[in-house]
mmCIF file of C-alpha atoms and ligand atoms in Angstrom:
data_model
loop_
_atom_site.group_PDB
_atom_site.id
_atom_site.type_symbol
_atom_site.label_atom_id
_atom_site.label_comp_id
_atom_site.label_asym_id
_atom_site.label_seq_id
_atom_site.Cartn_x
_atom_site.Cartn_y
_atom_site.Cartn_z
ATOM 1 C CA MET G 38 57.750 124.768 74.769
ATOM 2 C CA ILE G 39 54.294 124.562 74.460
ATOM 3 C CA LEU G 40 53.021 122.175 72.772
ATOM 4 C CA ILE G 41 49.867 123.268 70.669
ATOM 5 C CA ASP G 42 47.268 120.674 71.518
ATOM 6 C CA GLY G 43 44.751 120.899 68.063
ATOM 7 C CA LYS G 44 42.889 117.995 69.462
ATOM 8 C CA LYS G 45 41.845 120.179 72.536
ATOM 9 C CA ILE G 46 41.588 123.301 70.583
ATOM 10 C CA ALA G 47 39.377 121.702 68.165
ATOM 11 C CA ALA G 48 37.205 120.252 70.913
ATOM 12 C CA GLU G 49 36.848 123.929 72.271
ATOM 13 C CA LEU G 50 35.862 125.667 68.985
ATOM 14 C CA ARG G 51 33.653 122.636 68.282
ATOM 15 C CA GLU G 52 31.797 123.567 72.021
ATOM 16 C CA GLU G 53 31.704 127.017 70.755
ATOM 17 C CA LEU G 54 30.070 126.122 67.783
ATOM 18 C CA LYS G 55 27.404 123.455 69.306
ATOM 19 C CA GLN G 56 26.365 126.477 71.220
ATOM 20 C CA GLU G 57 26.495 128.872 68.671
ATOM 21 C CA VAL G 58 24.118 126.498 66.523
ATOM 22 C CA SER G 59 21.739 125.864 69.500
ATOM 23 C CA GLU G 60 21.123 129.977 69.571
ATOM 24 C CA LEU G 61 21.034 130.086 65.913
ATOM 25 C CA LYS G 62 18.084 127.195 65.972
ATOM 26 C CA THR G 63 15.852 129.494 68.524
ATOM 27 C CA LYS G 64 16.635 132.420 66.659
ATOM 28 C CA TYR G 65 15.687 131.030 62.955
ATOM 29 C CA ASN G 66 14.272 127.799 63.740
ATOM 30 C CA LYS G 67 16.461 126.104 61.314
ATOM 31 C CA VAL G 68 20.460 124.827 61.596
ATOM 32 C CA PRO G 69 22.846 125.173 59.126
ATOM 33 C CA GLY G 70 23.127 122.196 56.810
ATOM 34 C CA LEU G 71 26.255 120.955 55.521
ATOM 35 C CA THR G 72 26.632 118.572 52.017
ATOM 36 C CA VAL G 73 29.244 116.504 51.115
ATOM 37 C CA ILE G 74 29.913 115.299 47.764
ATOM 38 C CA LEU G 75 31.978 111.957 47.573
ATOM 39 C CA ILE G 76 32.936 110.385 44.269
ATOM 40 C CA GLY G 77 34.550 107.072 44.443
ATOM 41 C CA ASP G 78 35.953 104.657 47.230
ATOM 42 C CA MET G 79 39.204 106.238 47.901
ATOM 43 C CA ALA G 80 39.914 104.699 51.707
ATOM 44 C CA PRO G 81 41.509 108.209 52.937
ATOM 45 C CA SER G 82 38.471 110.204 51.406
ATOM 46 C CA GLN G 83 36.092 107.765 53.020
ATOM 47 C CA ILE G 84 37.575 108.477 56.338
ATOM 48 C CA TYR G 85 38.232 112.129 56.453
ATOM 49 C CA VAL G 86 34.078 112.051 55.034
ATOM 50 C CA ARG G 87 32.966 110.390 57.763
ATOM 51 C CA ASN G 88 34.752 112.511 60.342
ATOM 52 C CA LYS G 89 33.549 115.257 58.712
ATOM 53 C CA GLU G 90 30.418 113.736 59.148
ATOM 54 C CA LYS G 91 30.123 112.792 62.668
ATOM 55 C CA SER G 92 31.831 116.222 63.964
ATOM 56 C CA ALA G 93 28.898 117.971 62.343
ATOM 57 C CA ASN G 94 26.189 116.001 63.770
ATOM 58 C CA GLU G 95 28.218 116.464 66.756
ATOM 59 C CA VAL G 96 27.652 119.803 66.927
ATOM 60 C CA GLY G 97 24.054 119.606 65.883
ATOM 61 C CA LEU G 98 24.224 120.660 61.804
ATOM 62 C CA LYS G 99 22.098 118.824 59.484
ATOM 63 C CA SER G 100 24.459 117.044 57.362
ATOM 64 C CA GLU G 101 24.379 114.882 54.526
ATOM 65 C CA VAL G 102 27.055 112.703 52.332
ATOM 66 C CA ILE G 103 26.118 112.358 48.446
ATOM 67 C CA LYS G 104 28.244 109.290 47.189
ATOM 68 C CA TYR G 105 28.458 108.508 44.013
ATOM 69 C CA PRO G 106 30.547 105.922 42.125
ATOM 70 C CA ASP G 107 33.908 106.919 40.538
ATOM 71 C CA THR G 108 32.015 106.324 36.794
ATOM 72 C CA VAL G 109 29.930 109.513 37.712
ATOM 73 C CA ASP G 110 30.148 111.868 34.629
ATOM 74 C CA GLU G 111 31.190 115.642 35.539
ATOM 75 C CA LYS G 112 27.772 116.359 34.191
ATOM 76 C CA THR G 113 25.888 114.848 36.615
ATOM 77 C CA ILE G 114 28.014 116.156 39.567
ATOM 78 C CA LEU G 115 27.589 119.916 38.289
ATOM 79 C CA GLU G 116 24.109 119.513 38.318
ATOM 80 C CA LYS G 117 23.823 118.417 41.461
ATOM 81 C CA ILE G 118 26.037 121.179 42.947
ATOM 82 C CA LYS G 119 23.404 123.522 41.092
ATOM 83 C CA GLU G 120 20.218 121.778 42.635
ATOM 84 C CA LEU G 121 22.620 122.199 46.108
ATOM 85 C CA ASN G 122 23.224 125.692 45.269
ATOM 86 C CA ASP G 123 19.306 126.453 44.869
ATOM 87 C CA ASP G 124 18.356 124.392 47.699
ATOM 88 C CA GLU G 125 17.785 127.095 50.939
ATOM 89 C CA SER G 126 18.254 124.363 53.488
ATOM 90 C CA ILE G 127 21.984 123.871 52.354
ATOM 91 C CA SER G 128 24.343 126.194 54.222
ATOM 92 C CA GLY G 129 27.815 124.612 52.819
ATOM 93 C CA ILE G 130 28.827 122.505 49.935
ATOM 94 C CA LEU G 131 32.032 120.517 49.682
ATOM 95 C CA VAL G 132 33.322 118.554 46.824
ATOM 96 C CA GLN G 133 36.077 115.949 48.214
ATOM 97 C CA LEU G 134 38.799 115.895 46.443
ATOM 98 C CA PRO G 135 40.756 114.246 45.211
ATOM 99 C CA LEU G 136 38.409 113.505 41.930
ATOM 100 C CA PRO G 137 38.629 111.256 39.305
ATOM 101 C CA LYS G 138 40.338 112.111 36.319
ATOM 102 C CA HIS G 139 37.889 112.670 33.687
ATOM 103 C CA ILE G 140 36.346 115.494 36.188
ATOM 104 C CA ASP G 141 37.913 118.843 36.152
ATOM 105 C CA LYS G 142 37.849 120.068 39.754
ATOM 106 C CA GLN G 143 38.141 123.596 38.606
ATOM 107 C CA LYS G 144 34.641 123.206 36.819
ATOM 108 C CA VAL G 145 33.849 121.884 39.989
ATOM 109 C CA ILE G 146 35.034 124.549 42.486
ATOM 110 C CA GLU G 147 33.718 127.423 40.311
ATOM 111 C CA THR G 148 30.182 125.612 39.964
ATOM 112 C CA ILE G 149 29.710 125.965 43.703
ATOM 113 C CA THR G 150 28.233 129.499 44.548
ATOM 114 C CA PRO G 151 30.608 130.977 46.637
ATOM 115 C CA SER G 152 28.524 131.570 49.598
ATOM 116 C CA LYS G 153 28.359 128.163 50.136
ATOM 117 C CA ASP G 154 31.608 127.082 49.468
ATOM 118 C CA VAL G 155 33.133 125.840 52.753
ATOM 119 C CA ASP G 156 36.351 125.023 51.688
ATOM 120 C CA GLY G 157 36.982 128.352 50.431
ATOM 121 C CA PHE G 158 38.675 127.352 46.805
ATOM 122 C CA HIS G 159 36.177 129.522 44.434
ATOM 123 C CA PRO G 160 37.910 132.340 42.728
ATOM 124 C CA MET G 161 35.603 134.496 44.401
ATOM 125 C CA ASN G 162 36.746 133.599 48.012
ATOM 126 C CA VAL G 163 40.425 133.475 47.292
ATOM 127 C CA GLY G 164 39.938 136.885 45.772
ATOM 128 C CA ASN G 165 37.770 138.281 48.781
ATOM 129 C CA LEU G 166 40.591 136.722 50.806
ATOM 130 C CA SER G 167 43.467 138.529 49.337
ATOM 131 C CA SER G 168 41.536 141.561 49.106
ATOM 132 C CA GLY G 169 40.856 141.787 52.936
ATOM 133 C CA TYR G 170 37.033 141.231 52.552
ATOM 134 C CA GLU G 171 34.914 138.825 54.132
ATOM 135 C CA SER G 172 35.249 135.246 52.543
ATOM 136 C CA SER G 173 35.315 131.792 53.197
ATOM 137 C CA VAL G 174 38.803 130.505 54.003
ATOM 138 C CA PRO G 175 40.132 127.265 53.420
ATOM 139 C CA CYS G 176 39.947 125.095 56.460
ATOM 140 C CA THR G 177 43.594 123.626 57.443
ATOM 141 C CA PRO G 178 45.188 127.640 57.237
ATOM 142 C CA LEU G 179 42.251 128.952 59.328
ATOM 143 C CA GLY G 180 43.143 126.090 61.619
ATOM 144 C CA CYS G 181 46.717 127.208 61.878
ATOM 145 C CA TYR G 182 45.603 130.685 62.060
ATOM 146 C CA LEU G 183 43.478 130.111 65.061
ATOM 147 C CA MET G 184 46.225 127.605 66.822
ATOM 148 C CA ILE G 185 48.737 130.730 66.406
ATOM 149 C CA LYS G 186 46.793 133.365 67.725
ATOM 150 C CA LYS G 187 46.149 131.252 71.163
ATOM 151 C CA ILE G 188 49.878 131.511 71.531
ATOM 152 C CA GLU G 189 50.182 135.162 70.494
ATOM 153 C CA PRO G 190 46.997 137.303 70.062
ATOM 154 C CA ASN G 191 48.855 140.433 68.442
ATOM 155 C CA LEU G 192 51.140 139.339 65.636
ATOM 156 C CA SER G 193 51.616 142.508 64.449
ATOM 157 C CA GLY G 194 55.085 143.081 63.004
ATOM 158 C CA LYS G 195 55.786 139.288 63.661
ATOM 159 C CA LYS G 196 58.191 137.648 60.934
ATOM 160 C CA ALA G 197 56.585 135.018 59.474
ATOM 161 C CA VAL G 198 57.426 132.266 56.948
ATOM 162 C CA VAL G 199 55.179 130.265 55.062
ATOM 163 C CA VAL G 200 57.175 126.724 53.563
ATOM 164 C CA GLY G 201 55.309 125.805 50.471
ATOM 165 C CA ARG G 202 52.670 128.102 47.879
ATOM 166 C CA SER G 203 49.944 125.422 47.322
ATOM 167 C CA ASN G 204 46.411 127.030 47.337
ATOM 168 C CA LEU G 205 45.073 124.987 49.680
ATOM 169 C CA ASN G 206 48.034 125.768 52.613
ATOM 170 C CA GLY G 207 50.620 128.160 51.814
ATOM 171 C CA LYS G 208 48.775 130.786 49.632
ATOM 172 C CA PRO G 209 45.564 131.293 52.115
ATOM 173 C CA MET G 210 48.083 130.779 55.058
ATOM 174 C CA THR G 211 49.623 134.186 53.498
ATOM 175 C CA GLN G 212 46.888 136.031 52.977
ATOM 176 C CA LEU G 213 45.883 135.294 56.726
ATOM 177 C CA LEU G 214 48.765 136.223 58.493
ATOM 178 C CA LEU G 215 49.299 139.738 56.305
ATOM 179 C CA LYS G 216 46.022 140.690 57.479
ATOM 180 C CA GLU G 217 47.310 140.193 60.765
ATOM 181 C CA ASN G 218 49.876 142.765 59.821
ATOM 182 C CA CYS G 219 52.838 140.047 59.999
ATOM 183 C CA THR G 220 55.733 140.540 57.442
ATOM 184 C CA VAL G 221 55.352 137.415 55.418
ATOM 185 C CA THR G 222 57.784 135.665 53.423
ATOM 186 C CA ILE G 223 56.499 132.725 51.393
ATOM 187 C CA THR G 224 59.164 130.066 50.514
ATOM 188 C CA HIS G 225 58.765 127.336 47.985
ATOM 189 C CA SER G 226 60.814 124.588 46.166
ATOM 190 C CA ARG G 227 62.784 126.886 44.318
ATOM 191 C CA THR G 228 63.660 128.958 47.314
ATOM 192 C CA LYS G 229 67.412 129.575 47.464
ATOM 193 C CA ASP G 230 68.147 128.937 51.441
ATOM 194 C CA LEU G 231 64.890 127.976 53.205
ATOM 195 C CA LYS G 232 67.055 127.210 56.331
ATOM 196 C CA ALA G 233 68.412 131.452 56.477
ATOM 197 C CA GLU G 234 64.765 132.282 55.573
ATOM 198 C CA CYS G 235 63.418 130.360 58.169
ATOM 199 C CA LEU G 236 66.065 131.355 60.720
ATOM 200 C CA GLU G 237 64.495 134.809 60.381
ATOM 201 C CA ALA G 238 61.028 133.783 61.282
ATOM 202 C CA ASP G 239 59.018 134.638 64.404
ATOM 203 C CA ILE G 240 56.165 132.025 63.140
ATOM 204 C CA ILE G 241 57.147 129.087 60.591
ATOM 205 C CA VAL G 242 53.906 127.435 59.010
ATOM 206 C CA ALA G 243 55.775 124.369 57.240
ATOM 207 C CA ALA G 244 53.122 122.537 54.515
ATOM 208 C CA VAL G 245 55.014 120.711 52.287
ATOM 209 C CA GLY G 246 54.599 117.204 52.217
ATOM 210 C CA ILE G 247 58.199 116.002 52.877
ATOM 211 C CA PRO G 248 58.724 114.385 55.982
ATOM 212 C CA GLU G 249 60.747 116.222 59.051
ATOM 213 C CA LEU G 250 62.198 118.761 56.203
ATOM 214 C CA VAL G 251 62.314 121.767 58.986
ATOM 215 C CA LYS G 252 65.310 121.043 61.027
ATOM 216 C CA GLY G 253 65.713 122.077 64.535
ATOM 217 C CA ASP G 254 68.655 124.333 63.503
ATOM 218 C CA TRP G 255 66.657 125.940 61.467
ATOM 219 C CA VAL G 256 64.336 127.540 64.022
ATOM 220 C CA LYS G 257 64.949 130.845 65.975
ATOM 221 C CA LYS G 258 64.802 130.336 69.644
ATOM 222 C CA ASP G 259 60.954 131.084 70.536
ATOM 223 C CA ALA G 260 59.579 131.037 67.259
ATOM 224 C CA ILE G 261 56.133 129.717 67.593
ATOM 225 C CA VAL G 262 56.283 126.671 64.514
ATOM 226 C CA ILE G 263 52.725 125.012 62.698
ATOM 227 C CA ASP G 264 53.526 121.709 61.070
ATOM 228 C CA VAL G 265 50.885 121.184 58.335
ATOM 229 C CA GLY G 266 52.512 117.998 56.814
ATOM 230 C CA ILE G 267 50.807 114.589 57.022
ATOM 231 C CA ASN G 268 53.648 111.972 55.664
ATOM 232 C CA LYS G 269 53.194 108.436 55.633
ATOM 233 C CA THR G 270 56.873 106.900 56.800
ATOM 234 C CA ASP G 271 58.281 103.316 57.516
ATOM 235 C CA ASN G 272 58.499 104.727 61.497
ATOM 236 C CA GLY G 273 54.254 106.059 60.981
ATOM 237 C CA LEU G 274 52.775 108.943 60.701
ATOM 238 C CA VAL G 275 55.052 112.467 60.497
ATOM 239 C CA GLY G 276 55.117 115.689 59.849
ATOM 240 C CA ASP G 277 57.324 118.492 57.699
ATOM 241 C CA VAL G 278 58.917 119.460 61.049
ATOM 242 C CA ALA G 279 61.792 117.112 62.684
ATOM 243 C CA PHE G 280 59.854 117.321 66.010
ATOM 244 C CA ASP G 281 62.353 116.437 68.545
ATOM 245 C CA GLU G 282 64.576 118.611 67.346
ATOM 246 C CA VAL G 283 62.832 121.958 66.874
ATOM 247 C CA SER G 284 60.989 121.065 70.216
ATOM 248 C CA LYS G 285 64.120 122.204 71.791
ATOM 249 C CA ASN G 286 64.121 125.613 70.711
ATOM 250 C CA ALA G 287 60.809 126.325 69.685
ATOM 251 C CA LYS G 288 58.326 128.310 72.102
ATOM 252 C CA ALA G 289 55.372 126.755 70.655
ATOM 253 C CA LEU G 290 54.877 123.407 68.018
ATOM 254 C CA THR G 291 52.272 121.627 66.776
ATOM 255 C CA PRO G 292 52.157 117.849 66.881
ATOM 256 C CA VAL G 293 51.566 115.468 64.374
ATOM 257 C CA PRO G 294 49.231 113.897 64.572
ATOM 258 C CA GLY G 295 46.553 115.960 66.920
ATOM 259 C CA GLY G 296 48.066 119.419 65.875
ATOM 260 C CA VAL G 297 46.455 120.943 62.434
ATOM 261 C CA GLY G 298 44.361 117.423 61.434
ATOM 262 C CA PRO G 299 41.514 118.059 64.241
ATOM 263 C CA MET G 300 41.492 122.138 63.412
ATOM 264 C CA THR G 301 40.830 121.351 60.082
ATOM 265 C CA ILE G 302 37.493 119.759 60.532
ATOM 266 C CA ALA G 303 36.441 122.000 63.116
ATOM 267 C CA CYS G 304 37.225 124.549 60.794
ATOM 268 C CA LEU G 305 34.588 123.217 58.101
ATOM 269 C CA LEU G 306 31.796 123.122 60.444
ATOM 270 C CA LYS G 307 32.729 126.659 61.585
ATOM 271 C CA ASN G 308 32.849 127.465 57.769
ATOM 272 C CA THR G 309 29.090 126.226 57.472
ATOM 273 C CA ILE G 310 28.049 128.297 60.325
ATOM 274 C CA ASP G 311 29.556 131.499 59.005
ATOM 275 C CA CYS G 312 27.733 130.798 55.508
ATOM 276 C CA PHE G 313 24.306 130.256 56.914
ATOM 277 C CA LYS G 314 24.505 133.305 59.179
ATOM 278 C CA ARG G 315 25.725 135.249 55.941
ATOM 279 C CA ALA G 316 22.851 134.123 54.352
ATOM 280 C CA GLN G 317 20.371 135.244 57.073
ATOM 281 C CA ILE G 318 21.220 138.977 56.402
HETATM 282 P P1 NAD W 561 51.169 120.598 47.709
HETATM 283 O O1 NAD W 561 52.043 119.298 47.066
HETATM 284 O O2 NAD W 561 50.019 120.898 46.946
HETATM 285 O O3 NAD W 561 52.283 121.621 47.654
HETATM 286 C C1 NAD W 561 53.706 121.927 48.275
HETATM 287 C C2 NAD W 561 54.386 122.809 48.228
HETATM 288 O O4 NAD W 561 55.395 122.929 48.993
HETATM 289 C C3 NAD W 561 54.470 123.262 47.289
HETATM 290 O O5 NAD W 561 54.434 124.895 46.998
HETATM 291 C C4 NAD W 561 55.904 123.129 46.913
HETATM 292 O O6 NAD W 561 56.587 124.513 46.058
HETATM 293 C C5 NAD W 561 56.581 123.321 48.168
HETATM 294 N N1 NAD W 561 57.918 122.314 48.417
HETATM 295 C C6 NAD W 561 58.306 121.619 47.532
HETATM 296 N N2 NAD W 561 59.244 120.983 47.895
HETATM 297 C C7 NAD W 561 59.689 122.098 48.746
HETATM 298 C C8 NAD W 561 61.140 122.226 49.603
HETATM 299 N N3 NAD W 561 62.130 121.341 49.554
HETATM 300 N N4 NAD W 561 61.337 123.400 50.077
HETATM 301 C C9 NAD W 561 60.193 123.927 50.150
HETATM 302 N N5 NAD W 561 58.860 124.094 49.661
HETATM 303 C C10 NAD W 561 58.755 122.705 48.958
HETATM 304 O O7 NAD W 561 50.665 120.313 49.228
HETATM 305 P P2 NAD W 561 49.604 120.299 49.869
HETATM 306 O O8 NAD W 561 48.502 120.349 49.286
HETATM 307 O O9 NAD W 561 49.707 122.263 50.845
HETATM 308 O O10 NAD W 561 49.967 120.032 51.505
HETATM 309 C C11 NAD W 561 50.959 120.063 51.853
HETATM 310 C C12 NAD W 561 51.275 118.973 52.930
HETATM 311 O O11 NAD W 561 50.607 118.978 54.524
HETATM 312 C C13 NAD W 561 50.781 117.487 52.843
HETATM 313 O O12 NAD W 561 51.822 116.571 53.372
HETATM 314 C C14 NAD W 561 49.502 117.571 52.809
HETATM 315 O O13 NAD W 561 49.566 115.825 53.393
HETATM 316 C C15 NAD W 561 49.466 117.715 54.333
HETATM 317 N N6 NAD W 561 47.876 118.450 54.378
HETATM 318 C C16 NAD W 561 47.358 118.208 55.813
HETATM 319 C C17 NAD W 561 45.990 118.894 56.491
HETATM 320 C C18 NAD W 561 45.890 118.804 57.544
HETATM 321 O O14 NAD W 561 44.386 118.815 57.634
HETATM 322 N N7 NAD W 561 46.817 118.777 58.586
HETATM 323 C C19 NAD W 561 45.345 119.185 55.332
HETATM 324 C C20 NAD W 561 46.578 119.752 53.932
HETATM 325 C C21 NAD W 561 47.052 119.015 53.484
#
């Protein structure tokens, strides 16, 4: 079984991005800039943002974190986003989710100009992705996609099952696999027989949030299995895939932690650089 080492693949991607940033700097005499807006002091968000900033600096991006207390009003945030939209030195804008209840998430997402939407959540990017046009793609499914392609460069005709239909993961993942000419089944909480669906799959991407939902006998021999789940349990951090059981059948599997997580951040950097490049044309 191939253990898909997300840490290593992400480090390789960051190395390529660092090289690219250096070339862009020579060509344009400026570097891509990422601005993250962080509202409140929730510990996980603080950690995510710190890691994003550290990785951005490592590859040579200009990065900035703008912090607000969780009492900040919606208008202040929307005005700041508009200011960043107009700032030519900023290539990508990310507002760290979740937001306090009094701030409308959709309004925030739609205020970020699509060309700087490094999370790929703006309806225009969602539409472009599903129409097969160039767009920012949400970082986690993009990371999953890059890992799958490392294992199997030609996905045409493969059967893929995506478990979970969130806007963040399941839906964009489905679009990426469709673009690669996979036959994709998207499953969710109302799917009648999830095991039977998974048993058909050459590729399974599990993005659910239920510890070890996907069992060993749900997985066809030689399937590629990507585990997006991050679940805190009494036994520590586990994914949505029963790792020990599934590793006996699968051709390739991502661990949790050390699989999808590191790729998510690397893809945020990639998206920032891609936004910069599109803006130069
Ligand atoms: P979500 O709660 O928005 O969506 C979960 C999806 O799972 C829903 O579509 C739901 O229909 C489906 N589902 C629920 N129960 C099911 C069942 N019994 N069978 C089949 N489908 C079922 O979750 P999300 O935001 O997509 O996140 C999913 C998981 O991925 C979480 O554990 C989250 O922490 C993790 N995550 C990881 C990363 C990363 O970088 N590794 C990034 C984002 C999210």
